[in-house]
Amino acid sequence: MTGWNAENLAGSAGAGAVTLLAGTSFCVSAANGDMDQLRPHGMFFRDTRFVSNWVLAVNGHPIEALGSPVPEPYRADFVGRAARTDGLADSHLLIERRRSLFGGVREDITVRNFSTRTSHCTVSLTVNADFADIFEVKEGRAHHRTIHLVRGSDDTLVLEAERQGHHVLVTIDAPNAMVDRDVLCYEITIEPQGHWSTSVTATPSIDGVGPDADARIWGSQRPYDVPEERLQEWHGKVPQTEVANHAFDEALARSRADLGSLRIFDPDHPGRTVVAAGSPWFMALFGRDSLLTSFMTLPLDPSLALGTLQTLADHQGRAVNPLSEEEPGRILHEVRLGASTGLALGGGSAYYGSVDATPLFVTLAGELTRWGFRSEVTQSLLPAVNRALDWIRDYGDADGDGFVEYSRATDQGLVNQGWKDSADGINFADGTLAEPPIALCEVQGYVYTAYLSRALMAEQDGDTKLAAVWGARAAELKRKFNEQFWLPERGYFAIALDRNKRPVDACASNMGHCLWSGIVDDDKASLVAERLMSDTMFTGWGVRTLASDMAAYNPASYHNGSVWPHDNALIAGGLMRYGFVEESQRIITGLLDAAEAFGGRLPELFCGLDRKSYGMPVPYPSSCSPQAWAAATPVHLLRVLLRFDPCLTHGGLWLAPVVPDGFGDIKMRNIPLAGSRISVEVVNGETRVTELPENIALHREARKPLSDLLDVHRAGASPGRGQ
């Protein structure tokens, strides 16, 4: 049985490994295009590996890699050459492999003869499938089964098996190939300066369901046309930006492409789209990741947020199940769709071990109402919102102390259930690990915004009494938080309270999320900002997850000193919300410099080494790329700099750009808002908005905090400048 508490890292796919994405399918190969089952390679469909070996050879020798450009997220061109057997250095046979992913994989193979002589050679492609579960592959536990190619009833070539009660099958289409067990073979003759070509396609299915089901959503006749159709549709509807700052412009363009490739489409709900957490091992719906990514990408496509909320509501917890940590009202951590989901914890496909997904669900629902989706949220999602709030009260705060904490219900579950979910992610300043139940500081901030969001929804519905109840709960939580999490002698917030309600006194980036949520009192905000921007925290590229003067600090660790772009995006938003404009701009420019160093794409994380000592950001091994909330980061940074805050429930758009010196002009067109498409331009320091609907007032100032927008009595509340 596979648990959900495995280490975050997969084995190395090798130098120059290439990953392709198409919906929930992905393909990982070596730089020469080969897939080797002894590495975390393969073609995956619905979390099952349908191709484990895909190895091309000429005259029995592997192909030497020359280059592997990826012009589209779903397509790669591998260029290589055949080995010489006569002792000479240069081969006269050039090999081209054009691979497209569409749920299955299609490969067009071309051999070019640049000799003055006719070439006779043998081209072979070894193909196999072990139908391993994604967890088995990622963790290096896959059993390397050998399943030979056989002729199907319609003369196709098939590899098939029974896995956990499911019939899994991959159909191989290889015209004119000779077949020997698991090898497709071609004896070819190529004239001087001539070429030879063939195509091989591998199409998966689970219980008879394959990529055709996905193609029908798009009205496509051929499944392998779907990725291109999806990408064209995406680029046609999302806003286009022009930024004079080259690094920012490049990062935004990469973000749009990556977010488009990470979308997942549900055949049962054709109009609904969600975002997978990241490639290659997290091509699935993750509660926390998808909620935060959707929040950060609202200026691109608010329908992602709506689809995410609807899908998570469908999977919302209904019963108590310790094996999957499901509880009534709880929002899941992860859901998998594969043929081998029986291997997952408790025999199911969903795992609920997340302490923050549930309050973030309510927070995103509230934000979406302010973006013009009030009727959709009120009509279909409000029951799920109320169930989520019930979970916070009945299960999240099991001991009734007013704070939400976590403690896993099974030793197969995640030890830590916030965003820093590695086993050593929550520790004291002396390096001692905190013991559960653990109440994380940022989670209390998320709960605070959840309470305010529900209060604002009630106010808009005319229920001022209910609005007052939730407003008062938010105010009380804020008061208690600032009393019990604040470390006055240190000048920062504890990362958590442990099982004995002791403050876990490590200095961590989590308190930046508290600025983002607005739970921090004004009199403490400046000290938090100062600490976040100190040399122990800020590397020059971004804020570390853990300060360098903490005992557990390791700049090359997953959560104890590394830099995470999404973490910094929320911190930058929090600093801006409290009026620390310069500090926010420093984080934003640092991240954009890092993005430029990484070729325009921000990785999931990178090492927390100081920029003064290292002139380039140092990559973290096995970092996901692309990864959803890292891809969403440049979009959110743009929103932060523009201080772009629609609040249509209060009839307005708040806009007050603070673009750093030297950034130049910013133009953003086709922004979806209230059923319209608006444009925002910041040129020579002047801001212009066009196509804004007449019923939406433009406020050229920073938006008021949510607690100030809430027009109810808040006994003892001190709203400050936060959310």
PDB file of N, CA and C in Angstrom, residues 1-7 9-10 26 44 47-49 132-142 163 281-282 284 286 333-338 340-345 348-351:
ATOM      1  N   MET A   1       0.845  -1.196   0.000  1.00  0.00           N
ATOM      2  CA  MET A   1       0.000   0.000   0.000  1.00  0.00           C
ATOM      3  C   MET A   1       0.879   1.244   0.000  1.00  0.00           C
ATOM      4  N   THR A   2       0.577   2.194  -0.817  1.00  0.00           N
ATOM      5  CA  THR A   2       1.315   3.442  -0.896  1.00  0.00           C
ATOM      6  C   THR A   2       0.742   4.445   0.093  1.00  0.00           C
ATOM      7  N   GLY A   3       1.615   5.048   0.887  1.00  0.00           N
ATOM      8  CA  GLY A   3       1.199   6.124   1.768  1.00  0.00           C
ATOM      9  C   GLY A   3       1.383   7.460   1.086  1.00  0.00           C
ATOM     10  N   TRP A   4       0.977   8.502   1.809  1.00  0.00           N
ATOM     11  CA  TRP A   4       1.064   9.854   1.253  1.00  0.00           C
ATOM     12  C   TRP A   4       2.166  10.655   1.947  1.00  0.00           C
ATOM     13  N   ASN A   5       2.999   9.949   2.735  1.00  0.00           N
ATOM     14  CA  ASN A   5       4.013  10.650   3.510  1.00  0.00           C
ATOM     15  C   ASN A   5       5.407  10.425   2.972  1.00  0.00           C
ATOM     16  N   ALA A   6       5.530  10.015   1.702  1.00  0.00           N
ATOM     17  CA  ALA A   6       6.837   9.759   1.120  1.00  0.00           C
ATOM     18  C   ALA A   6       7.609  11.060   0.959  1.00  0.00           C
ATOM     19  N   GLU A   7       8.928  10.921   0.793  1.00  0.00           N
ATOM     20  CA  GLU A   7       9.750  12.098   0.539  1.00  0.00           C
ATOM     21  C   GLU A   7       9.281  12.797  -0.733  1.00  0.00           C
ATOM     22  N   LEU A   9      11.023  14.111  -3.125  1.00  0.00           N
ATOM     23  CA  LEU A   9      11.856  14.044  -4.311  1.00  0.00           C
ATOM     24  C   LEU A   9      11.742  12.713  -5.022  1.00  0.00           C
ATOM     25  N   ALA A  10      11.840  12.776  -6.337  1.00  0.00           N
ATOM     26  CA  ALA A  10      11.952  11.575  -7.155  1.00  0.00           C
ATOM     27  C   ALA A  10      13.414  11.371  -7.503  1.00  0.00           C
ATOM     28  N   PHE A  26       1.698  13.087 -19.094  1.00  0.00           N
ATOM     29  CA  PHE A  26       3.019  13.674 -19.240  1.00  0.00           C
ATOM     30  C   PHE A  26       3.992  12.592 -19.678  1.00  0.00           C
ATOM     31  N   PHE A  44       2.904   8.775 -19.159  1.00  0.00           N
ATOM     32  CA  PHE A  44       1.909   8.557 -18.116  1.00  0.00           C
ATOM     33  C   PHE A  44       0.561   9.109 -18.562  1.00  0.00           C
ATOM     34  N   ASP A  47      -2.054   9.008 -14.233  1.00  0.00           N
ATOM     35  CA  ASP A  47      -1.189   8.547 -13.141  1.00  0.00           C
ATOM     36  C   ASP A  47      -0.726   7.101 -13.278  1.00  0.00           C
ATOM     37  N   THR A  48      -0.788   6.539 -14.450  1.00  0.00           N
ATOM     38  CA  THR A  48      -0.293   5.191 -14.713  1.00  0.00           C
ATOM     39  C   THR A  48       0.722   5.257 -15.853  1.00  0.00           C
ATOM     40  N   ARG A  49       1.835   4.534 -15.719  1.00  0.00           N
ATOM     41  CA  ARG A  49       2.866   4.542 -16.748  1.00  0.00           C
ATOM     42  C   ARG A  49       2.508   3.535 -17.842  1.00  0.00           C
ATOM     43  N   ALA A 132       2.947   0.756 -14.174  1.00  0.00           N
ATOM     44  CA  ALA A 132       3.229   1.079 -12.774  1.00  0.00           C
ATOM     45  C   ALA A 132       2.471   2.330 -12.356  1.00  0.00           C
ATOM     46  N   ASP A 133       2.102   2.376 -11.084  1.00  0.00           N
ATOM     47  CA  ASP A 133       1.493   3.557 -10.501  1.00  0.00           C
ATOM     48  C   ASP A 133       2.538   4.666 -10.398  1.00  0.00           C
ATOM     49  N   ILE A 134       2.087   5.905 -10.513  1.00  0.00           N
ATOM     50  CA  ILE A 134       3.001   7.040 -10.482  1.00  0.00           C
ATOM     51  C   ILE A 134       3.831   7.077  -9.207  1.00  0.00           C
ATOM     52  N   PHE A 135       3.249   6.665  -8.058  1.00  0.00           N
ATOM     53  CA  PHE A 135       4.002   6.659  -6.817  1.00  0.00           C
ATOM     54  C   PHE A 135       5.131   5.633  -6.870  1.00  0.00           C
ATOM     55  N   GLU A 136       4.858   4.476  -7.465  1.00  0.00           N
ATOM     56  CA  GLU A 136       5.887   3.454  -7.582  1.00  0.00           C
ATOM     57  C   GLU A 136       7.062   3.953  -8.418  1.00  0.00           C
ATOM     58  N   VAL A 137       6.766   4.652  -9.494  1.00  0.00           N
ATOM     59  CA  VAL A 137       7.828   5.160 -10.367  1.00  0.00           C
ATOM     60  C   VAL A 137       8.608   6.258  -9.668  1.00  0.00           C
ATOM     61  N   LYS A 138       7.896   7.216  -9.093  1.00  0.00           N
ATOM     62  CA  LYS A 138       8.535   8.361  -8.447  1.00  0.00           C
ATOM     63  C   LYS A 138       9.460   7.913  -7.325  1.00  0.00           C
ATOM     64  N   GLU A 139       9.034   6.892  -6.588  1.00  0.00           N
ATOM     65  CA  GLU A 139       9.807   6.457  -5.428  1.00  0.00           C
ATOM     66  C   GLU A 139      10.751   5.304  -5.740  1.00  0.00           C
ATOM     67  N   GLY A 140      10.865   4.930  -7.021  1.00  0.00           N
ATOM     68  CA  GLY A 140      11.803   3.883  -7.415  1.00  0.00           C
ATOM     69  C   GLY A 140      11.401   2.491  -6.979  1.00  0.00           C
ATOM     70  N   ARG A 141      10.093   2.239  -6.836  1.00  0.00           N
ATOM     71  CA  ARG A 141       9.621   0.931  -6.369  1.00  0.00           C
ATOM     72  C   ARG A 141       8.924   0.135  -7.459  1.00  0.00           C
ATOM     73  N   ALA A 142       8.976   0.606  -8.704  1.00  0.00           N
ATOM     74  CA  ALA A 142       8.242  -0.082  -9.772  1.00  0.00           C
ATOM     75  C   ALA A 142       8.850  -1.449 -10.052  1.00  0.00           C
ATOM     76  N   ARG A 163      -4.718  -4.423 -13.649  1.00  0.00           N
ATOM     77  CA  ARG A 163      -4.097  -3.726 -12.520  1.00  0.00           C
ATOM     78  C   ARG A 163      -5.179  -3.253 -11.567  1.00  0.00           C
ATOM     79  N   TRP A 281       5.572  15.151 -11.460  1.00  0.00           N
ATOM     80  CA  TRP A 281       4.987  14.186 -10.521  1.00  0.00           C
ATOM     81  C   TRP A 281       3.718  14.663  -9.854  1.00  0.00           C
ATOM     82  N   PHE A 282       3.302  15.893 -10.129  1.00  0.00           N
ATOM     83  CA  PHE A 282       2.119  16.425  -9.461  1.00  0.00           C
ATOM     84  C   PHE A 282       1.095  16.909 -10.480  1.00  0.00           C
ATOM     85  N   ALA A 284      -1.868  16.549 -11.013  1.00  0.00           N
ATOM     86  CA  ALA A 284      -3.137  16.188 -10.391  1.00  0.00           C
ATOM     87  C   ALA A 284      -3.652  17.403  -9.642  1.00  0.00           C
ATOM     88  N   PHE A 286      -4.379  19.412  -6.554  1.00  0.00           N
ATOM     89  CA  PHE A 286      -3.977  19.558  -5.161  1.00  0.00           C
ATOM     90  C   PHE A 286      -4.754  20.727  -4.575  1.00  0.00           C
ATOM     91  N   HIS A 333      -6.402  17.316   0.039  1.00  0.00           N
ATOM     92  CA  HIS A 333      -5.019  17.698  -0.249  1.00  0.00           C
ATOM     93  C   HIS A 333      -4.634  17.300  -1.667  1.00  0.00           C
ATOM     94  N   GLU A 334      -5.070  16.109  -2.096  1.00  0.00           N
ATOM     95  CA  GLU A 334      -4.632  15.574  -3.391  1.00  0.00           C
ATOM     96  C   GLU A 334      -5.638  14.536  -3.861  1.00  0.00           C
ATOM     97  N   VAL A 335      -5.882  14.511  -5.161  1.00  0.00           N
ATOM     98  CA  VAL A 335      -6.728  13.475  -5.736  1.00  0.00           C
ATOM     99  C   VAL A 335      -6.045  12.918  -6.969  1.00  0.00           C
ATOM    100  N   ARG A 336      -6.064  11.595  -7.094  1.00  0.00           N
ATOM    101  CA  ARG A 336      -5.428  10.914  -8.220  1.00  0.00           C
ATOM    102  C   ARG A 336      -6.482  10.157  -9.004  1.00  0.00           C
ATOM    103  N   LEU A 337      -6.213   9.982 -10.317  1.00  0.00           N
ATOM    104  CA  LEU A 337      -7.227   9.426 -11.216  1.00  0.00           C
ATOM    105  C   LEU A 337      -6.797   8.128 -11.874  1.00  0.00           C
ATOM    106  N   GLY A 338      -5.692   7.518 -11.452  1.00  0.00           N
ATOM    107  CA  GLY A 338      -5.106   6.438 -12.235  1.00  0.00           C
ATOM    108  C   GLY A 338      -5.768   5.088 -12.089  1.00  0.00           C
ATOM    109  N   SER A 340      -4.318   2.572 -10.944  1.00  0.00           N
ATOM    110  CA  SER A 340      -3.798   1.903  -9.762  1.00  0.00           C
ATOM    111  C   SER A 340      -4.134   2.652  -8.490  1.00  0.00           C
ATOM    112  N   THR A 341      -5.245   3.353  -8.480  1.00  0.00           N
ATOM    113  CA  THR A 341      -5.591   4.114  -7.286  1.00  0.00           C
ATOM    114  C   THR A 341      -5.892   3.212  -6.105  1.00  0.00           C
ATOM    115  N   GLY A 342      -6.102   1.936  -6.357  1.00  0.00           N
ATOM    116  CA  GLY A 342      -6.256   1.007  -5.249  1.00  0.00           C
ATOM    117  C   GLY A 342      -4.995   0.903  -4.421  1.00  0.00           C
ATOM    118  N   LEU A 343      -3.851   1.302  -5.009  1.00  0.00           N
ATOM    119  CA  LEU A 343      -2.606   1.306  -4.258  1.00  0.00           C
ATOM    120  C   LEU A 343      -2.508   2.507  -3.337  1.00  0.00           C
ATOM    121  N   ALA A 344      -3.363   3.491  -3.547  1.00  0.00           N
ATOM    122  CA  ALA A 344      -3.302   4.704  -2.743  1.00  0.00           C
ATOM    123  C   ALA A 344      -3.802   4.429  -1.334  1.00  0.00           C
ATOM    124  N   LEU A 345      -3.527   5.370  -0.454  1.00  0.00           N
ATOM    125  CA  LEU A 345      -3.848   5.206   0.951  1.00  0.00           C
ATOM    126  C   LEU A 345      -5.321   4.892   1.169  1.00  0.00           C
ATOM    127  N   GLY A 348      -8.306   4.386  -1.786  1.00  0.00           N
ATOM    128  CA  GLY A 348      -9.029   5.422  -2.512  1.00  0.00           C
ATOM    129  C   GLY A 348      -8.097   6.296  -3.311  1.00  0.00           C
ATOM    130  N   SER A 349      -8.693   7.261  -3.999  1.00  0.00           N
ATOM    131  CA  SER A 349      -7.896   8.125  -4.862  1.00  0.00           C
ATOM    132  C   SER A 349      -7.664   9.499  -4.266  1.00  0.00           C
ATOM    133  N   ALA A 350      -8.317   9.832  -3.175  1.00  0.00           N
ATOM    134  CA  ALA A 350      -8.203  11.164  -2.582  1.00  0.00           C
ATOM    135  C   ALA A 350      -7.616  11.071  -1.187  1.00  0.00           C
ATOM    136  N   TYR A 351      -6.796  12.079  -0.864  1.00  0.00           N
ATOM    137  CA  TYR A 351      -6.202  12.195   0.465  1.00  0.00           C
ATOM    138  C   TYR A 351      -6.490  13.597   0.978  1.00  0.00           C
TER     139      TYR A 351
END
